[in-house]
XYZ file of C-alpha atoms in Angstrom:
567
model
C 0.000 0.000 0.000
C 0.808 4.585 -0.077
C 2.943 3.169 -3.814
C 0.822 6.940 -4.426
C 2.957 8.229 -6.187
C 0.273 8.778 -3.759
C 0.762 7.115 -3.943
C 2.595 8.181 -5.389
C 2.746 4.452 -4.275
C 0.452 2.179 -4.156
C 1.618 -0.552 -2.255
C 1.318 1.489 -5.409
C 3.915 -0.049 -4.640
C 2.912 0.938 -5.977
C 6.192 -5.314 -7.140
C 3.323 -4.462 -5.616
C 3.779 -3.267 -9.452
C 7.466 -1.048 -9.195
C 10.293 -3.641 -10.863
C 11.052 -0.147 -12.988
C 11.366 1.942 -9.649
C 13.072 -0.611 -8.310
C 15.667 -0.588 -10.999
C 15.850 2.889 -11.160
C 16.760 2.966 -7.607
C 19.426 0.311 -8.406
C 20.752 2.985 -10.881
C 20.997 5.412 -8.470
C 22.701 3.835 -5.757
C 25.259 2.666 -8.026
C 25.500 6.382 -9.658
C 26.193 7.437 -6.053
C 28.640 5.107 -5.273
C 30.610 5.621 -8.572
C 30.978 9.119 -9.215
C 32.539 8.583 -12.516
C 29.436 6.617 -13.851
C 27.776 10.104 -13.825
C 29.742 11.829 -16.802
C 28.920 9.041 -18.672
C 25.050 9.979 -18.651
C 24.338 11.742 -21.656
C 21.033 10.976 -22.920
C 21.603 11.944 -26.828
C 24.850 10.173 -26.337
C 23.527 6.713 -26.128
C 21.615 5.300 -28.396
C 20.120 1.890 -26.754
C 20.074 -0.430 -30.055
C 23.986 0.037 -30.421
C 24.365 -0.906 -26.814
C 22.307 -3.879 -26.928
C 24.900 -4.851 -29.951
C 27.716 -3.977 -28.041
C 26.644 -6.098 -25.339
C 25.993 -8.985 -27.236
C 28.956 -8.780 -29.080
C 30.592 -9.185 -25.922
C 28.758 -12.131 -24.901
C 29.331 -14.157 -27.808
C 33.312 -13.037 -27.566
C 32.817 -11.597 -31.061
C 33.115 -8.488 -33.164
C 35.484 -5.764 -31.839
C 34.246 -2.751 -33.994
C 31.041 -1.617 -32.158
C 33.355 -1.697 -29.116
C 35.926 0.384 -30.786
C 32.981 2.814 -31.459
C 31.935 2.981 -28.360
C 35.140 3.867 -26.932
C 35.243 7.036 -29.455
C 31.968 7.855 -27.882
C 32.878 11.130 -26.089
C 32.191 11.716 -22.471
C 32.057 14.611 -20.037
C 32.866 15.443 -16.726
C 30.129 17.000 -14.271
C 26.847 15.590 -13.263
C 23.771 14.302 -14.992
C 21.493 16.551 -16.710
C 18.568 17.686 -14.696
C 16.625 16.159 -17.702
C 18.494 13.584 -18.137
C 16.213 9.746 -16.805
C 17.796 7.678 -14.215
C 16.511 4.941 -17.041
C 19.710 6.000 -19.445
C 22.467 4.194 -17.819
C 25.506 4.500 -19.494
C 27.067 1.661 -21.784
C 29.139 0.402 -19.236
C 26.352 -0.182 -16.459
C 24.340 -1.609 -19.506
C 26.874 -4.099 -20.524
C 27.912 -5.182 -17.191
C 24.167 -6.315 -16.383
C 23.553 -7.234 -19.275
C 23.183 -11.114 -19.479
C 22.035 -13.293 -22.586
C 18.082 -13.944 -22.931
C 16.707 -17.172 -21.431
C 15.037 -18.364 -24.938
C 13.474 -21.409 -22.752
C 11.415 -19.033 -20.399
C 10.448 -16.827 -23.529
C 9.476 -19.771 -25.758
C 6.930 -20.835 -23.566
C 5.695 -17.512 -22.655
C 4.907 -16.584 -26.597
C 4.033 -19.971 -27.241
C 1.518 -19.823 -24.454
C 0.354 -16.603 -25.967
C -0.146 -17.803 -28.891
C -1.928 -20.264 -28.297
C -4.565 -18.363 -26.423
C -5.147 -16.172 -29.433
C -5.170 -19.026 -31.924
C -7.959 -19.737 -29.647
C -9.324 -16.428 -29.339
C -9.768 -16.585 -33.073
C -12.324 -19.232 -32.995
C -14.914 -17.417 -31.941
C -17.590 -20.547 -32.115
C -15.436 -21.803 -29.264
C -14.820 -18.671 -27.336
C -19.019 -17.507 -27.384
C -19.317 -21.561 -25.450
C -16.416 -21.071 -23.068
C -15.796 -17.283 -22.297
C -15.195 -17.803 -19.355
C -12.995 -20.463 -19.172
C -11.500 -18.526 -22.106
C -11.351 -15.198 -19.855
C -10.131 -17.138 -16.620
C -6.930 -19.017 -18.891
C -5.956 -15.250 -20.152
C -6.062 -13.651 -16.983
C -4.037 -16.540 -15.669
C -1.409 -16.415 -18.577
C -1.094 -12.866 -18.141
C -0.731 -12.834 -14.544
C 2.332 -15.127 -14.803
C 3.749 -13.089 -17.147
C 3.822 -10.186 -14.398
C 4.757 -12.142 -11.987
C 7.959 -13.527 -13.545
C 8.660 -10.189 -15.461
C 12.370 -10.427 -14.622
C 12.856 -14.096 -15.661
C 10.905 -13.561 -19.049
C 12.214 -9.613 -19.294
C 8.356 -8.289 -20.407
C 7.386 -5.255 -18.694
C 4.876 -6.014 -16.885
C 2.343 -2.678 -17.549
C 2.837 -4.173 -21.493
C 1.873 -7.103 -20.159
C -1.106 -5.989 -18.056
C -2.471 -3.111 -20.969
C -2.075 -6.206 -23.596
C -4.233 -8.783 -21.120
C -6.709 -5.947 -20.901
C -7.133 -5.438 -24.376
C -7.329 -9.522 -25.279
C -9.421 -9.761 -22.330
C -12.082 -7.348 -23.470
C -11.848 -8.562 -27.260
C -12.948 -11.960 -25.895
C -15.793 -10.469 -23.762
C -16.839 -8.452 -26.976
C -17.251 -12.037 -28.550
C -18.860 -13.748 -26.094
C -21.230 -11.056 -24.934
C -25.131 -10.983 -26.097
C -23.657 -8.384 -28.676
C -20.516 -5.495 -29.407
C -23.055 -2.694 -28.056
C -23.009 -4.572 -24.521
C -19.110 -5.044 -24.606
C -19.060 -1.428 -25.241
C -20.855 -0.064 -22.735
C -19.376 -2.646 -20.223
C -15.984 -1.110 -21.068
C -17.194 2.324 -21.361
C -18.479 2.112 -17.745
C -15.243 0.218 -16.772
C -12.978 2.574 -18.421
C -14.396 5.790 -16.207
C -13.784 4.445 -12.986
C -10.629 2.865 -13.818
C -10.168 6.449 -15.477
C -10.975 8.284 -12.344
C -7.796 6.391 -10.099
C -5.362 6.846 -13.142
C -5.548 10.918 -13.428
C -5.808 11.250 -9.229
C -2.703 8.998 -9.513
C -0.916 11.023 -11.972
C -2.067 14.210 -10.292
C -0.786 12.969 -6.664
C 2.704 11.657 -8.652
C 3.348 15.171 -9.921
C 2.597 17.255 -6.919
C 4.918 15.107 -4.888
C 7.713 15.200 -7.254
C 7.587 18.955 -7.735
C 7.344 19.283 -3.854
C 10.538 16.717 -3.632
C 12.610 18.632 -6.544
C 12.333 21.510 -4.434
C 14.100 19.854 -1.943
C 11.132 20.679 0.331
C 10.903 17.681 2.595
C 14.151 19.327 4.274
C 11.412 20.542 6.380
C 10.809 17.292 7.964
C 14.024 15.314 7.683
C 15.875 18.526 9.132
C 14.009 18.049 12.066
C 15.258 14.609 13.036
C 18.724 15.368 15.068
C 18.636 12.327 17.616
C 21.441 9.414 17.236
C 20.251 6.870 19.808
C 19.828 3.775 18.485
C 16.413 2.965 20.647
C 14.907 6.343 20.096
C 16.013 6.821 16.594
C 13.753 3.563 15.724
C 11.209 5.134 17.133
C 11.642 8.668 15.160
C 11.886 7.326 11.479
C 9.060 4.737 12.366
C 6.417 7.679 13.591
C 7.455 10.104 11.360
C 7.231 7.569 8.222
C 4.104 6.267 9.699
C 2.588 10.049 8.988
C 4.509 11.111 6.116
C 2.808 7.924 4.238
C -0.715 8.910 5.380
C 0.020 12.106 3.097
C 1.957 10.764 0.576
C 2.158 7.069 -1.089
C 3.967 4.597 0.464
C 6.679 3.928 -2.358
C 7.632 8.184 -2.354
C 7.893 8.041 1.574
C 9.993 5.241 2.032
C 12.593 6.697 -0.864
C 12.718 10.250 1.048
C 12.940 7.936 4.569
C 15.537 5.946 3.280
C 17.681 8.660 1.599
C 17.966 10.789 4.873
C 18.678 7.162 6.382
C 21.636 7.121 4.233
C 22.861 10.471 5.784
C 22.510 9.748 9.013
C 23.547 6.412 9.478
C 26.629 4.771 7.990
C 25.910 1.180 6.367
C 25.419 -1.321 8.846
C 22.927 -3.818 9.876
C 21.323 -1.294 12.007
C 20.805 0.787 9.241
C 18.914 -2.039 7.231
C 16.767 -2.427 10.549
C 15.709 1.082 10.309
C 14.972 0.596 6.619
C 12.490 -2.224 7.451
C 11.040 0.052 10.027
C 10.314 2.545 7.206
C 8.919 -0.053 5.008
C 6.277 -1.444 7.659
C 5.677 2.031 8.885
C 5.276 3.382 5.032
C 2.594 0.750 4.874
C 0.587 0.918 7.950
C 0.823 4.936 7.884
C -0.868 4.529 4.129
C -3.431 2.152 5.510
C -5.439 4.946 7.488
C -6.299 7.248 4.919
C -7.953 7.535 2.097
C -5.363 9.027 0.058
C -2.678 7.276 1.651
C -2.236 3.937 -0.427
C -3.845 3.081 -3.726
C -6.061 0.531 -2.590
C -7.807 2.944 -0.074
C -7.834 4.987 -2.724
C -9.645 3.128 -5.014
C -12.096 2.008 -2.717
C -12.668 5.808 -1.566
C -13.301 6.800 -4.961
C -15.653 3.872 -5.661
C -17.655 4.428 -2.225
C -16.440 1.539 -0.417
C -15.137 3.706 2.371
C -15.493 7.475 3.717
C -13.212 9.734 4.920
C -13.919 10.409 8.581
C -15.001 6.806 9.539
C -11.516 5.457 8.001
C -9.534 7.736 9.876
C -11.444 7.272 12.879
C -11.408 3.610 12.645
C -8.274 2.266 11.113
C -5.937 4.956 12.827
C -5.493 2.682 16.002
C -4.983 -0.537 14.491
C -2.661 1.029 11.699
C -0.712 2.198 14.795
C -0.936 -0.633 16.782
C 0.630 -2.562 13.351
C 3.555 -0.436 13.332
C 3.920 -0.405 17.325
C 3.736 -3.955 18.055
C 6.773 -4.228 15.744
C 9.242 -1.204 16.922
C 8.808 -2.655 20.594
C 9.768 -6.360 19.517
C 12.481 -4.451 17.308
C 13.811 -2.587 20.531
C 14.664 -5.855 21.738
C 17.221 -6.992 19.208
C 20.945 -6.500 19.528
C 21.311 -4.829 16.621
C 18.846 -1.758 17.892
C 20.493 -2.389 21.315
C 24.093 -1.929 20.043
C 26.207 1.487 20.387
C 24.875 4.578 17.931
C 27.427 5.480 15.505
C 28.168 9.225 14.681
C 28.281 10.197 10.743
C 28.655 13.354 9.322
C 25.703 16.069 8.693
C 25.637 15.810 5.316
C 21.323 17.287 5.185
C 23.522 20.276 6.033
C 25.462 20.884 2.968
C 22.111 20.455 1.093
C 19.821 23.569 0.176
C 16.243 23.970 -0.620
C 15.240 25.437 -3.574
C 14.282 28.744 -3.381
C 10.529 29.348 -2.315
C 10.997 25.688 -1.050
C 9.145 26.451 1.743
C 6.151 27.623 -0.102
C 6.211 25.133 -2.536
C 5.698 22.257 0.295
C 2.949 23.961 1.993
C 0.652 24.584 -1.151
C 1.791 20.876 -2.171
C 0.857 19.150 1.094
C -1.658 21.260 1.437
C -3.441 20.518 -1.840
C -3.268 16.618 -1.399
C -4.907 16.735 2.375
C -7.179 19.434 0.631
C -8.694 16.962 -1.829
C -11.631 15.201 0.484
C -12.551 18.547 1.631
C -12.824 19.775 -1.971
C -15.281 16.397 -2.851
C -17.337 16.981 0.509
C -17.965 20.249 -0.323
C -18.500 20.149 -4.364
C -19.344 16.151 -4.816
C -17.211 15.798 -7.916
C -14.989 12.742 -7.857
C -11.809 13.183 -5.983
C -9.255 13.162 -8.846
C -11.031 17.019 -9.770
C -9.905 18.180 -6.293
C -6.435 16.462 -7.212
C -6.367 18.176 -10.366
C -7.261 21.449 -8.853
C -4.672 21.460 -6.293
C -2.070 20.343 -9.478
C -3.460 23.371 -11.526
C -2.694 25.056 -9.085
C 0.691 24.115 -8.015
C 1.685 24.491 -11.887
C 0.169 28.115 -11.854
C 2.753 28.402 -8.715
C 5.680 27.225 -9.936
C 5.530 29.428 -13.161
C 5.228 32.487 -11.172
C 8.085 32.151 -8.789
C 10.688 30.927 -11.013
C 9.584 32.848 -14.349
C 12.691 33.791 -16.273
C 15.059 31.610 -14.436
C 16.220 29.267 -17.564
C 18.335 27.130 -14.918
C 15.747 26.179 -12.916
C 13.501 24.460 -15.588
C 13.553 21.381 -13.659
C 11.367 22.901 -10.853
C 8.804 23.494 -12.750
C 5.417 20.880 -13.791
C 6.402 20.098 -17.137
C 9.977 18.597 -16.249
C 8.126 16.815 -13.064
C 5.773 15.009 -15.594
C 8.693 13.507 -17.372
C 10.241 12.018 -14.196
C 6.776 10.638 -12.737
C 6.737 6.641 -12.731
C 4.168 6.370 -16.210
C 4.777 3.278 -16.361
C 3.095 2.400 -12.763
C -0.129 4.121 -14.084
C -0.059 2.256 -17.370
C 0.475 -0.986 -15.271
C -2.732 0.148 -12.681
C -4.443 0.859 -16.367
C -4.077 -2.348 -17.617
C -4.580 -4.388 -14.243
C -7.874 -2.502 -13.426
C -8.933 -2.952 -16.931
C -8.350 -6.652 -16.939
C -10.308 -6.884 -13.958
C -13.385 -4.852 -14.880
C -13.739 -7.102 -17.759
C -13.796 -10.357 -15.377
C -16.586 -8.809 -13.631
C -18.114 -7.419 -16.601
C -18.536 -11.386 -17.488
C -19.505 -12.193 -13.846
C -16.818 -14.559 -13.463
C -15.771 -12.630 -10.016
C -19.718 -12.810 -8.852
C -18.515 -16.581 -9.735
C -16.287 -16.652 -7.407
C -17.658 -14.381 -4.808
C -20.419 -17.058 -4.225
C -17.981 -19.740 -3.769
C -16.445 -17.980 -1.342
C -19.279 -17.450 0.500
C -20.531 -20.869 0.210
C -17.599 -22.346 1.844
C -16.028 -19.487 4.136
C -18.587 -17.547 5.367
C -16.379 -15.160 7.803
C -15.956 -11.821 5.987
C -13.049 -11.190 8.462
C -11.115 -14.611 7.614
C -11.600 -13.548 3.809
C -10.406 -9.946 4.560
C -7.432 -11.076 6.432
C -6.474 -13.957 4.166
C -6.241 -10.852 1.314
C -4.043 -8.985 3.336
C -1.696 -11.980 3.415
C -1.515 -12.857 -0.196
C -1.061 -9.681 -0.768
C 2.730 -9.910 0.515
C 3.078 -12.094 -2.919
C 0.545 -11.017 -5.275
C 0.086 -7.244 -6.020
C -2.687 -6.166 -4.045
C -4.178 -3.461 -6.742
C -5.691 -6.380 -8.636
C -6.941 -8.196 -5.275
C -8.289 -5.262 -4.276
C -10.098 -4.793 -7.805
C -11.297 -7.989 -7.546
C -12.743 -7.884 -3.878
C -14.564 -4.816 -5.554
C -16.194 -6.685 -8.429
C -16.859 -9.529 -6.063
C -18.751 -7.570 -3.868
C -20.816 -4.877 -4.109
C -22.420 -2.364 -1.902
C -25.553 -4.010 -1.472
C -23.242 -6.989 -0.289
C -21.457 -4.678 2.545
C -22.105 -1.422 2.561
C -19.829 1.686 2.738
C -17.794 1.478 5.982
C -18.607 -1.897 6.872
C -16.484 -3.982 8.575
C -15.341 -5.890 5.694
C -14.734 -2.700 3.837
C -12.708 -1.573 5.963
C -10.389 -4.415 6.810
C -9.683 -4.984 3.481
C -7.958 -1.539 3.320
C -6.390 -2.373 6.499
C -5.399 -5.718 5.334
C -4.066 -4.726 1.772
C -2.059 -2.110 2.941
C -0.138 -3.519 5.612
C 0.374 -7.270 4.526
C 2.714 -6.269 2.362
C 5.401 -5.743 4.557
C 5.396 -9.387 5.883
C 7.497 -10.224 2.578
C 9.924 -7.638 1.432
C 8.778 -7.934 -2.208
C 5.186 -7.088 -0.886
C 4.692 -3.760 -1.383
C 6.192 -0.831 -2.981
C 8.001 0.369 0.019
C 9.721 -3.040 0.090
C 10.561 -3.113 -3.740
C 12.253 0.519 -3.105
C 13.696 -0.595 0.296
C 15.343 -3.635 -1.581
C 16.795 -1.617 -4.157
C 18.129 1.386 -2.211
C 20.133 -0.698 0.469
C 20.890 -3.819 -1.632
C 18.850 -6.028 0.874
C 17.967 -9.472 -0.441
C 14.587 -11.896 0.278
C 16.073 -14.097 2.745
C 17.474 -11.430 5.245
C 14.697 -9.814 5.571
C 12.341 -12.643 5.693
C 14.708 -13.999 8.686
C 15.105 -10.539 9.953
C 11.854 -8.714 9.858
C 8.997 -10.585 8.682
C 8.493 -12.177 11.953
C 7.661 -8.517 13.702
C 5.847 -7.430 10.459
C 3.514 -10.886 10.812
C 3.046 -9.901 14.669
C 2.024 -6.385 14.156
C -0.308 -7.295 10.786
C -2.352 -9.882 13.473
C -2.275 -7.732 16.618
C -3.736 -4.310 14.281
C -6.519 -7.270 12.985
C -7.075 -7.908 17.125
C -7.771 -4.153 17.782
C -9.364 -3.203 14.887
C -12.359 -6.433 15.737
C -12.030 -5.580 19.176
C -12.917 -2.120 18.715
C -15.456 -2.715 16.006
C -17.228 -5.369 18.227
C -16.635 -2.749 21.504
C -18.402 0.134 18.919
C -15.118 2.490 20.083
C -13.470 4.653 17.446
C -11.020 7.375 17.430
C -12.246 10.677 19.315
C -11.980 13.449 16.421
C -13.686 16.905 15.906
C -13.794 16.141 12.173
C -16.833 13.948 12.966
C -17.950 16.665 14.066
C -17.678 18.664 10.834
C -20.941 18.860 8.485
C -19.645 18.797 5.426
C -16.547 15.962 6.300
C -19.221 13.687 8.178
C -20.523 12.189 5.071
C -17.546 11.984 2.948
């Protein structure tokens, strides 16, 4: 769960849909570390096919003249272009990763493609068994995200070209085209509606982070005490993620981590702490993960009775595992001093205003659909709109400062995250569309009739499966007449989505980043951390059915509020 970009990030995010972030973070931690890896980033200077052919000339130990043109390539000194993409690594980094394809893995995957649209072609067949034709694709498809980095497919190509063969065969086996269309022209709004809050919430929190303006909290964060430092970055993650999306809060977390703590064990233990709190902080408001999200925009959950009722058990997730944490040696071991290196970095000018108008726009955004009833992605867009407006002003005529401003923000936003969200929710709408998910939704109920066990056992394969498509489908499973808004099921599955992704490290967004940023592998921090993630995932389940079945929820004067109360 928040990977936004809100989410920016959605348990996105965000595997949990982010193999791209993840390997951009890779980039940059190896740009860091290698200071002459940064002249060689010059966008126009590398040109991707000749690379590929330079590496695998060097794989098959053959043909030395693309290497000798490579070396006459020139280079420069200096750092990398504020324009330039942490994607455009330079020919070196490109050819020391690069490894040959596994043709095996690939073979099957195309084959397996193919197969299903030889299949798709016969449309006898497919109008008799849509929905064993339907449930094969999805299945097919899923796989191929899944295993992205075995079978090298990106998996938002892989989700936007399920969604598309998906809704071909529903146009074939519905009663006729004009139902398929208006199926998918229903689908395609709501879906519609997440996409431009997401890329709305992205942009806001990348123009507030080029402007350097979360100095404002990470300045404030002096202490070097092991036992009370754990404590710091946990709370203040926990809240910087019920703002932002999980994936952007744990990447500013960790990078401050970075300056305050030399590498170390310890330091990885903090990281985890970021990653659960990322997650449980995202899980308590609406625009804090993209799963609430998506079930605040389609009325599965309000505002005010979210807050009021997840904040405890959110908290409660994230407590139970700093105290257990507190315990271990390497918390309990001597703080080491490092040198203040936030100091030597300066906020942009007008930083200051830039974060308040920023922040302030995203928490403005239920407000704005209390008051006016529009969809929340209009207040997003607003508070973007407005932002741009901004940014123009204060830095008009200053050429060198082009990368402050909306238009160079857009081209750094993760794109490819929304066009993976796109094709995910799309693929799901049309399952429902065909009522295989009512399908299944009745099984379910048939044979495990506790809406808590089904709520909780979501929140746990979510720390292997992405949960923005288990999410989706929980929504086209069940509708409102089923449980309505703020009902207990409701609202445990945003508490369950969002934080059982930090019992695996490839669970969420947070974790994808984590695992990038400090190099830490599956099996450390499943020996590590997932033990205290597991205990503080059950014990926020414990308070949040002991409070609901107690009727006690978080004292707040926003309840209080007319226009918030029914938001």
């Amino acid at each position: 769960m928040a990977t936004f970009s809100i989410g920016a990030h959605t348990h996105l995010s965000m595997f949990h849909h982010f193999r791209n972030s993840r390997l951009s973070l890779h980039r940059l931690h190896s740009l860091e570390s290698s200071p002459s890896s940064l002249c060689r980033i010059k966008g126009p200077s590398l040109q991707r096919n000749h690379v590929l052919a330079r590496a695998e000339d060097k794989a098959r130990g053959s043909s030395t003249s693309t290497q000798q043109e490579f070396q006459e390539l020139p280079t420069e000194s200096g750092t990398c272009d504020p324009l330039c993409s942490l994607d455009e690594t330079s020919s070196q980094d490109f050819e020391d990763s690069y490894k040959p394809k596994t043709d095996l893995l690939k073979a099957v995957a195309v084959f397996a493609a193919a197969a299903t649209g030889a299949v798709a072609i016969n449309h006898s067949w497919v109008a008799a068994n849509q929905d064993l034709a339907m449930a094969l694709l999805f299945v097919i498809g899923y796989v191929g995200i899944i295993f992205e980095e075995s079978l090298a497919f990106n998996k938002s190509g892989v989700g936007l070209l399920m969604a598309v063969s998906l809704w071909t065969i529903r146009s074939i086996g519905a009663p006729s085209t004009g139902v398929a269309v208006s199926e998918l022209t229903h689908a395609s709004a709501e879906v519609s509606e997440i996409v431009f809050f997401l890329l709305g919430a992205m942009t806001i929190v990348e123009i507030v982070d080029a402007h350097q303006g979360f100095k404002l909290v990470t300045d404030n964060i002096t202490t070097r005490k092991p036992r009370l430092l754990l404590w710091v970055i946990g709370i203040v993650a926990f809240f910087l993620s019920s703002v932002l999306d999980n994936l952007t809060s744990t990447i500013v977390m960790v990078s401050l981590l970075r300056k305050l703590v030399p590498p170390s064990e310890y330091r990885k233990i903090l990281g985890a702490v970021v990653v659960i709190a990322a997650n449980a902080g995202g899980a308590w408001t609406p625009i804090g993960d993209v799963t609430t999200t998506m079930l605040w925009i389609h009325g599965q959950i309000s505002t005010v009775q979210t807050m009021t009722g997840l904040f405890v058990p959110s908290a409660i997730s994230l407590a139970v595992p700093l105290a257990l944490m507190s315990l271990t040696s390497e918390v309990n071991g001597r703080g080491q001093d490092s040198p203040n290196v936030l100091a030597s970095e300066q906020m942009a000018p007008r930083g200051q205003l830039v974060f308040s108008v920023g922040i302030g726009a995203l928490i403005f955004v239920p407000v704005f659909k209390a008051l006016t009833g529009l969809p929340p992605y209009m207040g997003m867009l607003l508070g973007l709109g407005v932002l741009w407006i901004l940014t123009d002003a204060i830095h008009y005529g200053e050429s060198e400062r082009q990368r402050l401003k909306v238009p160079q923000a857009l081209s750094r936003i993760d794109t490819q995250g929304a066009l993976f969200f796109l094709g995910i929710l799309l693929s799901v709408s049309s399952l429902e569309a065909a009522g295989i998910l009512r399908e299944i939704a009745n099984y379910l109920d048939t044979h495990i009739q506790s809406s808590e066990l089904i709520a909780s056992a979501i929140g746990v394969i979510s720390a292997i499966i992405d949960n923005v498509p288990l999410v989706a489908a929980a929504m086209g499973m069940y509708d409102l007449s089923s449980f309505p808004q703020d009902s207990e099921f409701w609202q445990l599955i945003a508490f369950c989505a969002g934080t059982g992704g930090s019992m695996l490290v490839i669970g969420s967004a947070a974790g994808v980043a984590f695992m990038g940023m400090e190099k830490v592998d599956f099996f450390w921090y499943f020996r590590k951390v997932s033990g205290f993630a597991f205990a503080g995932y059950a014990a926020g389940i414990a308070a949040y059915l002991a409070l609901h079945n107690l009727n006690i929820s978080l004292p707040t004067t926003l309840a209080e509020v007319p226009f918030l109360s029914g938001s």
